Coordinates of C-alpha atoms and ligand atoms in Angstrom, one line a residue:
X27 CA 3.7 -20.1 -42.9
X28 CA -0.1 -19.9 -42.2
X29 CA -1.6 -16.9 -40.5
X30 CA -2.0 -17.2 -36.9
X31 CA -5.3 -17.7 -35.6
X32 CA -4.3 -18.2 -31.9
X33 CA -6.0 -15.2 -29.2
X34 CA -4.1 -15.8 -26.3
X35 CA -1.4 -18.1 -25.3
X36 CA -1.1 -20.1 -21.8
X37 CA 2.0 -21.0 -20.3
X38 CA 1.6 -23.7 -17.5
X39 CA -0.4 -26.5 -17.5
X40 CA -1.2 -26.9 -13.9
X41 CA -4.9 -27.1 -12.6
X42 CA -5.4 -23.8 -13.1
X43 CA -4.0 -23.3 -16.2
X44 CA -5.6 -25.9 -17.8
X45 CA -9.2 -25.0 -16.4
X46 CA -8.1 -21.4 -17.6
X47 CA -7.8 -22.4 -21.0
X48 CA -10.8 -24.4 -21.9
X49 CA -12.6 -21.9 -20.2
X50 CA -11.3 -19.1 -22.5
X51 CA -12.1 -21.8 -25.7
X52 CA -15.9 -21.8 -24.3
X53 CA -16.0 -18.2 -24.7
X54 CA -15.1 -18.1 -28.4
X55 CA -11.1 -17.9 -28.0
X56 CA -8.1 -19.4 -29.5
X57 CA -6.0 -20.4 -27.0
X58 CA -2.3 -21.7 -27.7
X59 CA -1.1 -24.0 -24.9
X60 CA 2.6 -24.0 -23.7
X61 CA 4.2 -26.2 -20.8
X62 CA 7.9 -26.1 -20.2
X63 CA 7.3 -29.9 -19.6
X64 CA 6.2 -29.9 -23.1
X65 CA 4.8 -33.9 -22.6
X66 CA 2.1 -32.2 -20.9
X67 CA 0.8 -30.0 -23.9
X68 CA 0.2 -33.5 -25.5
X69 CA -1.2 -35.2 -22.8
X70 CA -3.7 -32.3 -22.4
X71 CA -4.3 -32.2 -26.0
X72 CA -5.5 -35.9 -26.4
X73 CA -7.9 -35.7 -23.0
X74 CA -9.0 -32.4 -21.5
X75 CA -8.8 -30.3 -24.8
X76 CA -9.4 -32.6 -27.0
X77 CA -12.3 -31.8 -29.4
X78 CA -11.7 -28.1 -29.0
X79 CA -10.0 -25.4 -30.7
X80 CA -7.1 -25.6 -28.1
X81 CA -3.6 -25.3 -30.0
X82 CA -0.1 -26.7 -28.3
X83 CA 3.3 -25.1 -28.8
X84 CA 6.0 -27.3 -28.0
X85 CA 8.7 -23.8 -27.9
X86 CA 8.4 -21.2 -27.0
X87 CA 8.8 -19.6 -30.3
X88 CA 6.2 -22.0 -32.1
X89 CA 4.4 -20.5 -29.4
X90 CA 4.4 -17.0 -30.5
X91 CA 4.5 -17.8 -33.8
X92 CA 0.8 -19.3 -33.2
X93 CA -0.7 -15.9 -31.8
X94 CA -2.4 -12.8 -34.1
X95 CA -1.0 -9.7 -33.0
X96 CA -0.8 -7.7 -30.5
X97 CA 0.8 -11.1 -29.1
X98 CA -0.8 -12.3 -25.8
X99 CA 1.0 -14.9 -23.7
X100 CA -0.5 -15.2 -19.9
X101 CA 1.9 -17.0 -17.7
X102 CA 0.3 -19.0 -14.6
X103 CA 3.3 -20.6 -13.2
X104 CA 4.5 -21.0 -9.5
X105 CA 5.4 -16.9 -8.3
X106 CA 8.9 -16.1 -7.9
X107 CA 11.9 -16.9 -10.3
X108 CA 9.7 -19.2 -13.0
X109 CA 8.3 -15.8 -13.9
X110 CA 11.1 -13.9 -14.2
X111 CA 12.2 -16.7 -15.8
X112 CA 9.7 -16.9 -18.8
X113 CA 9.6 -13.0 -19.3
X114 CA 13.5 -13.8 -20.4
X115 CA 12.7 -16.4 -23.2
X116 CA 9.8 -14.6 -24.5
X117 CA 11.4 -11.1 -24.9
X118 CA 13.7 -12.1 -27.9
X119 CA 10.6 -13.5 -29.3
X120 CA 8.0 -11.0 -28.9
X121 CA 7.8 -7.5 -30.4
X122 CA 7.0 -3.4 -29.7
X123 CA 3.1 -3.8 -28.1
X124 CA 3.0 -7.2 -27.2
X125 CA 1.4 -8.3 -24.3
X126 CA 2.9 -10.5 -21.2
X127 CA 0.5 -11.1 -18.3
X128 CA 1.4 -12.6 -14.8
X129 CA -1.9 -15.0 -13.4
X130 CA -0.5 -16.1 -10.6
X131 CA 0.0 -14.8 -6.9
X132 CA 2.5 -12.9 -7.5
X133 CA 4.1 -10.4 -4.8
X134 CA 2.9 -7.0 -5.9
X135 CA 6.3 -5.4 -5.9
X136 CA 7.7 -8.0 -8.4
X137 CA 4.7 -6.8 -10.5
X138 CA 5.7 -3.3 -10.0
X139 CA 9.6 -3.6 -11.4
X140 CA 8.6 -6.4 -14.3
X141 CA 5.9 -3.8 -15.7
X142 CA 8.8 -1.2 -15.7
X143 CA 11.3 -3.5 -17.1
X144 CA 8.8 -4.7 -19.6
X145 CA 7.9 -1.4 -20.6
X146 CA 11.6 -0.7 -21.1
X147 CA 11.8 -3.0 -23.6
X148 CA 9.5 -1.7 -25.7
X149 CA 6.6 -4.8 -24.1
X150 CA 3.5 -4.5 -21.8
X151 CA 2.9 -6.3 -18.9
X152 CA 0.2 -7.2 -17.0
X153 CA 0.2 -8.3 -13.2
X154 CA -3.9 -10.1 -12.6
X155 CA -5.3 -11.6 -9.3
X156 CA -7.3 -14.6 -10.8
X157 CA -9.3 -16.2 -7.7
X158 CA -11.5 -19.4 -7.5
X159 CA -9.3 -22.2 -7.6
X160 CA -10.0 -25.2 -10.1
X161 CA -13.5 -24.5 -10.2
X162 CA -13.6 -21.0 -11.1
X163 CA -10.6 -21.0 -13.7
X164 CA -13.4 -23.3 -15.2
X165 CA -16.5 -21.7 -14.8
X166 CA -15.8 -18.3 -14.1
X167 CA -13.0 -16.9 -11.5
X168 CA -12.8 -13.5 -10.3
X169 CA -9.5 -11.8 -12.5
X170 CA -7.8 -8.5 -10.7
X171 CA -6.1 -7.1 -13.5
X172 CA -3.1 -4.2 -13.3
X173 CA 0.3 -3.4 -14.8
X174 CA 0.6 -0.9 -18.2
X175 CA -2.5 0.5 -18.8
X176 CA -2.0 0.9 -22.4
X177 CA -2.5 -3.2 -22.8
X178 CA -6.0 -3.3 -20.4
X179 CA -8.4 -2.7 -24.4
X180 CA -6.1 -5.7 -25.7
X181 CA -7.0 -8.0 -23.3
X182 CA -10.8 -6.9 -21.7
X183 CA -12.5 -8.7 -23.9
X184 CA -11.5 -12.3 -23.3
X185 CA -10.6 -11.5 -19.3
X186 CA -14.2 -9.5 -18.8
X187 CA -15.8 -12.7 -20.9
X188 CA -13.9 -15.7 -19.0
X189 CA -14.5 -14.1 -15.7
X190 CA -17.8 -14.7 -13.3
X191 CA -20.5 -12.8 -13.4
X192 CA -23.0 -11.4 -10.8
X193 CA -26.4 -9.2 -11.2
X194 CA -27.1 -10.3 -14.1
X195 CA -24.1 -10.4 -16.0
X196 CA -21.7 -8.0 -14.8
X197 CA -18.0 -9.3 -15.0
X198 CA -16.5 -9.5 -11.8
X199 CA -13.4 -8.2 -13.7
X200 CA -12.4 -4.8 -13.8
X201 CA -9.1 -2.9 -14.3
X202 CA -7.5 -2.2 -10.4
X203 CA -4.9 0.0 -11.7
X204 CA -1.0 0.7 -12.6
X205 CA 2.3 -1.8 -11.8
X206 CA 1.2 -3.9 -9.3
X207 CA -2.2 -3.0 -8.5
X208 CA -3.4 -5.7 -9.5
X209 CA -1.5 -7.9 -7.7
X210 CA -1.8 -6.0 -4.5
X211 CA -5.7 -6.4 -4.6
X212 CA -5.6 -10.2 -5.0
X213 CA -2.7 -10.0 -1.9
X214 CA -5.4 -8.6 0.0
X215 CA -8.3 -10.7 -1.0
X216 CA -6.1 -13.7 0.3
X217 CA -5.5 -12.1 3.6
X218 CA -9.3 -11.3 4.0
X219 CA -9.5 -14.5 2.8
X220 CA -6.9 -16.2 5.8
X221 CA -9.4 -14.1 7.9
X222 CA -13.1 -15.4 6.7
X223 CA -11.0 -18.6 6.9
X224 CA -10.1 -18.6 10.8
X225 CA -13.1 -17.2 11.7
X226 CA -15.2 -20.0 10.7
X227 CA -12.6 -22.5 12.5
X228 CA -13.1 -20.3 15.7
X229 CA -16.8 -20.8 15.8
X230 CA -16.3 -24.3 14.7
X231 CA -14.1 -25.4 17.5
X232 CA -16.2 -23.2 20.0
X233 CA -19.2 -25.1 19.0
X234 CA -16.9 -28.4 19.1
X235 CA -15.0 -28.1 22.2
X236 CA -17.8 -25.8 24.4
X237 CA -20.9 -27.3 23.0
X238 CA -19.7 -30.4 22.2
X239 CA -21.5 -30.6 18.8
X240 CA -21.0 -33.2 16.3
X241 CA -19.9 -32.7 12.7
X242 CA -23.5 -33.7 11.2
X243 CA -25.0 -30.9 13.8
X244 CA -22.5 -28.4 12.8
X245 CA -23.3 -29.4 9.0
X246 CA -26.8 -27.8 9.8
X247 CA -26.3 -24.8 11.4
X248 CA -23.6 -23.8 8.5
X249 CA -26.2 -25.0 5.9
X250 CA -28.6 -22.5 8.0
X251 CA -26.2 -20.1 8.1
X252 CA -25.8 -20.0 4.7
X253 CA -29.1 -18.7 3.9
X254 CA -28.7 -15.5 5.7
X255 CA -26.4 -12.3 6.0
X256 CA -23.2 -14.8 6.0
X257 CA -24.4 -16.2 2.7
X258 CA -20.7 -17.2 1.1
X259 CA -18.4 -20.0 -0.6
X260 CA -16.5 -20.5 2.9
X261 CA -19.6 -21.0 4.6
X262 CA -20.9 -23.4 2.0
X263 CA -18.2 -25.8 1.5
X264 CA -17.3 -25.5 5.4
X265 CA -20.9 -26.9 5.7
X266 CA -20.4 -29.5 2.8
X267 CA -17.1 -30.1 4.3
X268 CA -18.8 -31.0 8.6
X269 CA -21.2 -33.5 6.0
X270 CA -18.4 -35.1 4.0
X271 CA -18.2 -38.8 5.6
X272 CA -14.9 -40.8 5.4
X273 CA -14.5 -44.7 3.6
X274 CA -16.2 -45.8 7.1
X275 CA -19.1 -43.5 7.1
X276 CA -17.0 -41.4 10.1
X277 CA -16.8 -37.6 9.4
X278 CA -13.6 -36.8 7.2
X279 CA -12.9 -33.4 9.2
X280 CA -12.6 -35.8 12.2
X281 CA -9.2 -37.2 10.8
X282 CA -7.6 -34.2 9.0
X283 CA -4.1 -33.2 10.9
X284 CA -4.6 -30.0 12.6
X285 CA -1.9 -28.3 11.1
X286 CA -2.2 -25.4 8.4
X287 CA -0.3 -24.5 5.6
X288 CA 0.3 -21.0 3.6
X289 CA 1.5 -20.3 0.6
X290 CA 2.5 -16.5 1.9
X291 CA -0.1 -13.9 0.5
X292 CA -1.5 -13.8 3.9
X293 CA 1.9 -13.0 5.2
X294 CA 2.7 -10.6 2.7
X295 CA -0.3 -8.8 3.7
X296 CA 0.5 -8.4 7.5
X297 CA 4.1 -7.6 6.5
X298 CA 2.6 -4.8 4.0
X299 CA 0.2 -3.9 6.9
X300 CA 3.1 -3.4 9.3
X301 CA 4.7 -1.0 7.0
X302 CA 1.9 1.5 6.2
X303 CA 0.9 1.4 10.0
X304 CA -2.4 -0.2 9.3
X305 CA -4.0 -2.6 12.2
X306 CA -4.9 -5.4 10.0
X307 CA -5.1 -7.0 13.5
X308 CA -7.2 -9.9 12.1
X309 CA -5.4 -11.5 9.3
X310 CA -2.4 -10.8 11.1
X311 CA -4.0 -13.0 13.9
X312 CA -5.0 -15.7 10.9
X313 CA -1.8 -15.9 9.8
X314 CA -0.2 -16.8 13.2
X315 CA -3.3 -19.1 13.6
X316 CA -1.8 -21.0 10.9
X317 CA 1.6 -20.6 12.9
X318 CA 0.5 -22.0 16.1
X319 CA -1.7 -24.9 14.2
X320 CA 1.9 -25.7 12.7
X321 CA 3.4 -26.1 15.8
X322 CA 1.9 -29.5 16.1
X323 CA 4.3 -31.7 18.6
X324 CA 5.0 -28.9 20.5
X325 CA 1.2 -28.0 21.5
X326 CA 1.1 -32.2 22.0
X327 CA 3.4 -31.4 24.4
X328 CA 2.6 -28.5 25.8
X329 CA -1.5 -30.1 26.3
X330 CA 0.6 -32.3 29.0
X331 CA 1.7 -29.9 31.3
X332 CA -0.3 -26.7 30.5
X333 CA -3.8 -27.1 32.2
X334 CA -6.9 -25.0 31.8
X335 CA -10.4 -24.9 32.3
X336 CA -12.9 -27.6 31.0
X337 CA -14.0 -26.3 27.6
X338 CA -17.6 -28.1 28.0
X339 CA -19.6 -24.9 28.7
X340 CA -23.2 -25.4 30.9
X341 CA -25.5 -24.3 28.2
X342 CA -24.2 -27.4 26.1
X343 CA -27.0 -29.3 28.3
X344 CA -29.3 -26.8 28.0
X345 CA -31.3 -26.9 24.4
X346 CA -33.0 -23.3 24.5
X347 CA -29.7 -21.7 25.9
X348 CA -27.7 -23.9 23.2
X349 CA -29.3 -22.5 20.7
X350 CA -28.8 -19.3 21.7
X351 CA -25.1 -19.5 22.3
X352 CA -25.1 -20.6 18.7
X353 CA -27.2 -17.5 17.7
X354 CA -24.4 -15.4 19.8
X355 CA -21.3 -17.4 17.7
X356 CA -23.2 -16.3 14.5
X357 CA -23.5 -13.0 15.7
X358 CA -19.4 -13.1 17.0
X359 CA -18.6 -14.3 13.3
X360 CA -20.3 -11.9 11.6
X361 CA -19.3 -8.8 13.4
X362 CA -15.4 -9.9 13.4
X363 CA -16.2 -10.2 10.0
X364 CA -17.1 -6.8 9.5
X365 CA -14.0 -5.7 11.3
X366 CA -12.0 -7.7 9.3
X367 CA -13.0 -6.6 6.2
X368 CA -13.1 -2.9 7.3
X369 CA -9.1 -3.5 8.4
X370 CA -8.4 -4.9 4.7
X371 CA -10.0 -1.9 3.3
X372 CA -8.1 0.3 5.0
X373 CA -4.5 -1.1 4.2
X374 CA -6.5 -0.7 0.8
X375 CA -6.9 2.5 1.0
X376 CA -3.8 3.5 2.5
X377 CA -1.5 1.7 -0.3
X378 CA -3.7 3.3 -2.8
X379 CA -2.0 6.9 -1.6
X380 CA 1.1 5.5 -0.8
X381 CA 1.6 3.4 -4.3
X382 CA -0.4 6.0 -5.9
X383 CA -3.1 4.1 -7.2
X384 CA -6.4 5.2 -8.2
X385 CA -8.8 2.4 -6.0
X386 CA -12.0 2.0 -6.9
X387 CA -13.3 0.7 -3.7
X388 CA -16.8 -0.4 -4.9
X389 CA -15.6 -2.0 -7.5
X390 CA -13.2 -4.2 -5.9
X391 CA -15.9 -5.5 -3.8
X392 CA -17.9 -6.1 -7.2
X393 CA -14.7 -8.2 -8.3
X394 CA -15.0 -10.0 -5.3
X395 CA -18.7 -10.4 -5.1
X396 CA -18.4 -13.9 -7.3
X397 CA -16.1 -16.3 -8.4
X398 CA -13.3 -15.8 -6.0
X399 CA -13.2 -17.8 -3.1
X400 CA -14.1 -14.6 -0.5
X401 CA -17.7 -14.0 -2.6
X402 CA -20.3 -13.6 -0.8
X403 CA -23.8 -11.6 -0.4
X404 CA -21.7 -9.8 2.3
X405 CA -19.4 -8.2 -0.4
X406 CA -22.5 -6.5 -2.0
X407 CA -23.6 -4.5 0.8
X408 CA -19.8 -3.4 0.8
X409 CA -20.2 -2.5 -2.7
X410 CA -23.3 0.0 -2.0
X411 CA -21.9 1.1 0.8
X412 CA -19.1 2.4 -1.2
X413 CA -21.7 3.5 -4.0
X414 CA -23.5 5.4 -1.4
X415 CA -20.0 7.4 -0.6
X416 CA -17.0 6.8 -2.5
X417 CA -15.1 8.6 0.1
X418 CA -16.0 6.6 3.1
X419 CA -13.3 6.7 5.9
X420 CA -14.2 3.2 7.4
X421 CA -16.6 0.6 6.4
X422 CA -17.4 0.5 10.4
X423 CA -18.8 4.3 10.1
X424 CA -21.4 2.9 6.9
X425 CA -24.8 2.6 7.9
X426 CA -25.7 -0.4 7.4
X427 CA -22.6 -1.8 8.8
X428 CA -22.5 -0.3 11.6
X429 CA -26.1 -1.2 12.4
X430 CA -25.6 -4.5 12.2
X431 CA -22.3 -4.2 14.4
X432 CA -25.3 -3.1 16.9
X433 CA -27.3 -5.9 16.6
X434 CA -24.2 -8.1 16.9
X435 CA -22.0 -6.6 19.5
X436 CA -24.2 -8.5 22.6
X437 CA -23.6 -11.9 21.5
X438 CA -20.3 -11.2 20.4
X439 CA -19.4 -10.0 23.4
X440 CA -20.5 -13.2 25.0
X441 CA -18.9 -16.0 22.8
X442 CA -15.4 -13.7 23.4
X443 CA -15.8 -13.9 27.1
X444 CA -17.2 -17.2 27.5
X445 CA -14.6 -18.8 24.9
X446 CA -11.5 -17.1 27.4
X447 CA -13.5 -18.3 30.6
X448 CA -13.9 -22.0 29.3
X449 CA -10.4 -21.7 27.6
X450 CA -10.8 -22.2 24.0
X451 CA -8.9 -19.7 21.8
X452 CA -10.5 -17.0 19.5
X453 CA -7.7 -15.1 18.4
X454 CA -9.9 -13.3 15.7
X455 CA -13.0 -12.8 16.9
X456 CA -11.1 -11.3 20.2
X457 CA -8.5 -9.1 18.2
X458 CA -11.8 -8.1 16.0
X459 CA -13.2 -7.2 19.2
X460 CA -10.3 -5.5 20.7
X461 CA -9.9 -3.9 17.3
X462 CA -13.6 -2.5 17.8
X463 CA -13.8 -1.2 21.1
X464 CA -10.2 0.8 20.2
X465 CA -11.5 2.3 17.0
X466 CA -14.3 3.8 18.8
X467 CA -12.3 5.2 21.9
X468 CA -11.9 8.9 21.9
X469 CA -9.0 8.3 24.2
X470 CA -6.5 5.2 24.2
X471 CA -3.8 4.9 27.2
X472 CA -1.2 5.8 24.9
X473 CA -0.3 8.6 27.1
X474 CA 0.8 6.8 29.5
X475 CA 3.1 4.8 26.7
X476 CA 4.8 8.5 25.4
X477 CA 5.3 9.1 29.1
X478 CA 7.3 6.1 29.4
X479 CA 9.2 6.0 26.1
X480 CA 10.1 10.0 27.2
X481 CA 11.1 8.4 30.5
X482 CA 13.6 6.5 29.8
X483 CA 14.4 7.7 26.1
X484 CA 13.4 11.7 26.0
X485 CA 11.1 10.9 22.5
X486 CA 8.9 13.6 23.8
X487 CA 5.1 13.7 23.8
X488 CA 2.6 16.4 23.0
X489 CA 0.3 17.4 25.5
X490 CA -3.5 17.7 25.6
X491 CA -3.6 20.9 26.5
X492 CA -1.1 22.4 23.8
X493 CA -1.7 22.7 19.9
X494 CA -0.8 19.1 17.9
X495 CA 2.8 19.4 16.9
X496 CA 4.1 21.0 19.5
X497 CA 6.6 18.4 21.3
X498 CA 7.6 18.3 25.3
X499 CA 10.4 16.9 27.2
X500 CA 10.3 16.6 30.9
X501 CA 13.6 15.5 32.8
X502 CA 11.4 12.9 34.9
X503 CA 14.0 11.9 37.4
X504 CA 16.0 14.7 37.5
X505 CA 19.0 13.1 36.6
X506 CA 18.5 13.3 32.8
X507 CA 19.5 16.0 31.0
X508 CA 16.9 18.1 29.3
X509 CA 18.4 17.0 25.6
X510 CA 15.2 15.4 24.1
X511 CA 15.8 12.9 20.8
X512 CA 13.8 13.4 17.5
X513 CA 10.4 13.3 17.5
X514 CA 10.3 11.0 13.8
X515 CA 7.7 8.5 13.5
X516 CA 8.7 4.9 11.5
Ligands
6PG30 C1 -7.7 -18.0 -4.7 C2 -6.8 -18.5 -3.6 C3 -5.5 -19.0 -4.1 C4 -4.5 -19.4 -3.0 C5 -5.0 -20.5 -2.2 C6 -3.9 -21.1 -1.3 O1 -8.0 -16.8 -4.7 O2 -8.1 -18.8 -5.6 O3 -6.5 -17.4 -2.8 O4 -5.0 -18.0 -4.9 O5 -3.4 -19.8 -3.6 O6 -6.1 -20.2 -1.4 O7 -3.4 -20.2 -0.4 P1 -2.6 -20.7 0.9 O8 -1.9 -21.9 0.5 O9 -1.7 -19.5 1.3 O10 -3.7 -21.0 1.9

């Protein structure tokens, strides 16, 4: 048997796995391709890959047999059972040190138990974010890699060399951290990424519906908006997107069905959110977005019998005050933006004690600065700000950020209450806003909601005026008795 030239194997032959690989062949690497439909190595061998050093496997165990050792085989198959799946027919095939590694968007906690069960059989596993759809497996995605530690120097080389790069050729590729670390920071770009994603439909149906703006007019103030502090993929292809004209020369946007879909990263990150107590108000309001968008007869119906206000708002007629208002829905977008991304870094931060994971908070923004679909000129200022101080309790405390939350907050404030008086829904940039004016209340009316759960259910409170800790009952009726309940907090 010859000796095995092959790098790195791929299993699945998908879009992304397909981009992945000749990718990794432009950067020097040997890649073996595997598809369970195994038609598909040959069809990808005689067009995409042909001419390069691509390799197909038509088993499994040709597969292996293909790669130098330590073995590498990088799975980026559908999340869920396919994986678990594959892990079983390589084991018997694989041996002490070899490497499996997870691409896909996998849920973090799968990551967690197939590291350990990996690493039980004598294998390492890798769990890795890789962001940027089609385009940036090709050129240069953004790759989140955690799982077993010991397999990050086997495997560095060809992720930090596939992987984009920003300021001058750093790779936006870094190791996040043990089990599913990984995974978890790519959960959480997707739900920032739900987020960025509603908030651009909210200030392009306010400028649809209040100012009555055309596609083509919206085209322009995205393409200005992309030269400034909101600088990002989402902005650019939204703009590319308002200018993309259908067979007929009518705007393509116009005729797209107005119901979403998810795949579920965004609702494993409210789900997550919910259980380490962290308001991640906003991607839990994008995610329900998507809910309500889905929701598509009943809403027809609904539109029939449920009236509101006319959304066409005065200053539509007015130019100057126009273009003001679309000054203000900048302002709105940019500042919910802030608090959005401030509300993902603190589930970050939270699971990083909880899972205990060692987050480097600076450098996930670097990860995310290019090649994902989130990167922006937005995620660098996050990345100074946690180079200025590591320890930073909120992004919304930074300097800079909360500056421009200053300069923002006016016309934020305006586009929130002129969207509710004309009727047109901005669940995010109000739950951003909401989220905003809480953080920054020394007092909430919470008090009132202990008094009423020790009302009716004796839960106790503590009092302002007594040490923290300290728990009180009061018999509000006088017909309870003065047994209070447990004072535990879910
Ligand atoms: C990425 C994307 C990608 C995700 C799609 C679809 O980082 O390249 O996040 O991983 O699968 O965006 O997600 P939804 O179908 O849930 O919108």
């Amino acid at each position: 048997m010859s000796t095995p030239t092959g790098d790195i194997a791929l299993i699945g032959l998908a879009v992304m796995g397909q981009n992945l690989i000749l990718n990794m062949n432009d950067h020097g690497f040997n890649v073996v391709a595997y598809n369970r439909t195994t038609a598909k190595v040959d069809e990808f061998l005689a067009n995409e890959a042909k001419g390069t050093r691509v390799q197909g496997a038509h088993s499994i165990e040709e597969m292996v047999s293909k790669l130098k050792t330590p073995r590498r085989v990088m799975m980026l198959v559908k999340a869920g059972q396919a994986v678990d799946d594959f892990i079983e027919q390589l084991i018997p095939h694989l041996s002490a040190g070899d490497i499996i590694i997870d691409g896909g968007n996998s849920l973090y906690g799968d990551t967690e138990r197939r590291v350990k069960y990996c690493e039980s059989k004598g294998l390492l596993f890798i769990g890795t974010g890789v962001s940027g759809g089609e385009e940036g497996a090709r050129r240069g995605p953004s790759i989140m890699p955690g799982g077993s530690f010991k397999a990050w120097d086997a495997v560095k080389d060809i992720f930090q060399g596939v992987s984009a790069k920003v300021d001058n050729g750093v790779p936006c590729c870094d190791w996040v951290g043990y089990g599913g670390a990984g995974h978890y920071v790519k959960m959480i770009h997707n739900g920032i990424e739900y987020g960025d994603m509603q908030l651009i439909c909210e200030a392009y149906n306010i400028m649809k519906s209040g100012l009555g703006m055309s596609a083509d007019e919206m085209h322009e103030v995205f393409a200005e908006w992309n030269q400034g502090e909101l600088d990002s993929f989402l902005v650019e292809i939204t703009r590319d997107i308002l200018g993309f004209k259908d067979v007929d020369g009518s705007p393509l946007v116009d005729r797209i069905l107005d119901t979403a879909g998810q795949k579920g990263t965004g609702k494993w990150t409210v789900i997550d959110s919910a259980n380490l107590a962290q308001p991640v108000s906003l991607i839990a309001e994008a995610v329900f977005s998507r809910c309500v968008s889905s929701m598509k007869d009943e809403r027809v119906k609904a539109a029939r019998k449920l009236k509101g206000p006319n959304p066409l708002m005065a200053v539509a007629k007015n130019p100057t005050a126009k273009k003001a208002f679309i000054a203000d829905i900048k302002s709105a977008l940019y500042a919910s933006k802030i608090v959005s991304y401030s509300q993902g870094y603190m589930l970050l931060r939270t699971a990083a004690v909880e899972y205990k994971w060692k987050l480097n908070y600076g450098g996930i923004a670097l990860m995310w600065r290019g090649g994902c679909i989130i990167r922006s000129r937005f995620l660098g200022k996050i990345k100074e700000a946690y180079d200025t101080n590591p320890k930073l309790a909120n992004l919304l405390l930074d300097d800079y950020f909360r500056g421009e939350i200053k300069n923002s907050q006016k016309g934020w404030r305006n586009v929130v209450a002129a969207a509710a008086r004309k009727g047109i829904p901005v669940p995010a940039f109000s739950t951003a806003l909401a989220f905003f004016d809480q953080y920054r209340s020394a007092s909430l009316p919470a008090n009132l909601l202990q008094a009423q759960r020790d009302y009716f259910g004796a839960h106790t409170y503590e009092r302002t005026d007594k040490p923290r800790g300290e728990f009180f009952h009061t018999n509000w009726t006088g017909r309870g008795g003065n047994v209070s309940s447990s004072t535990y907090n879910a």
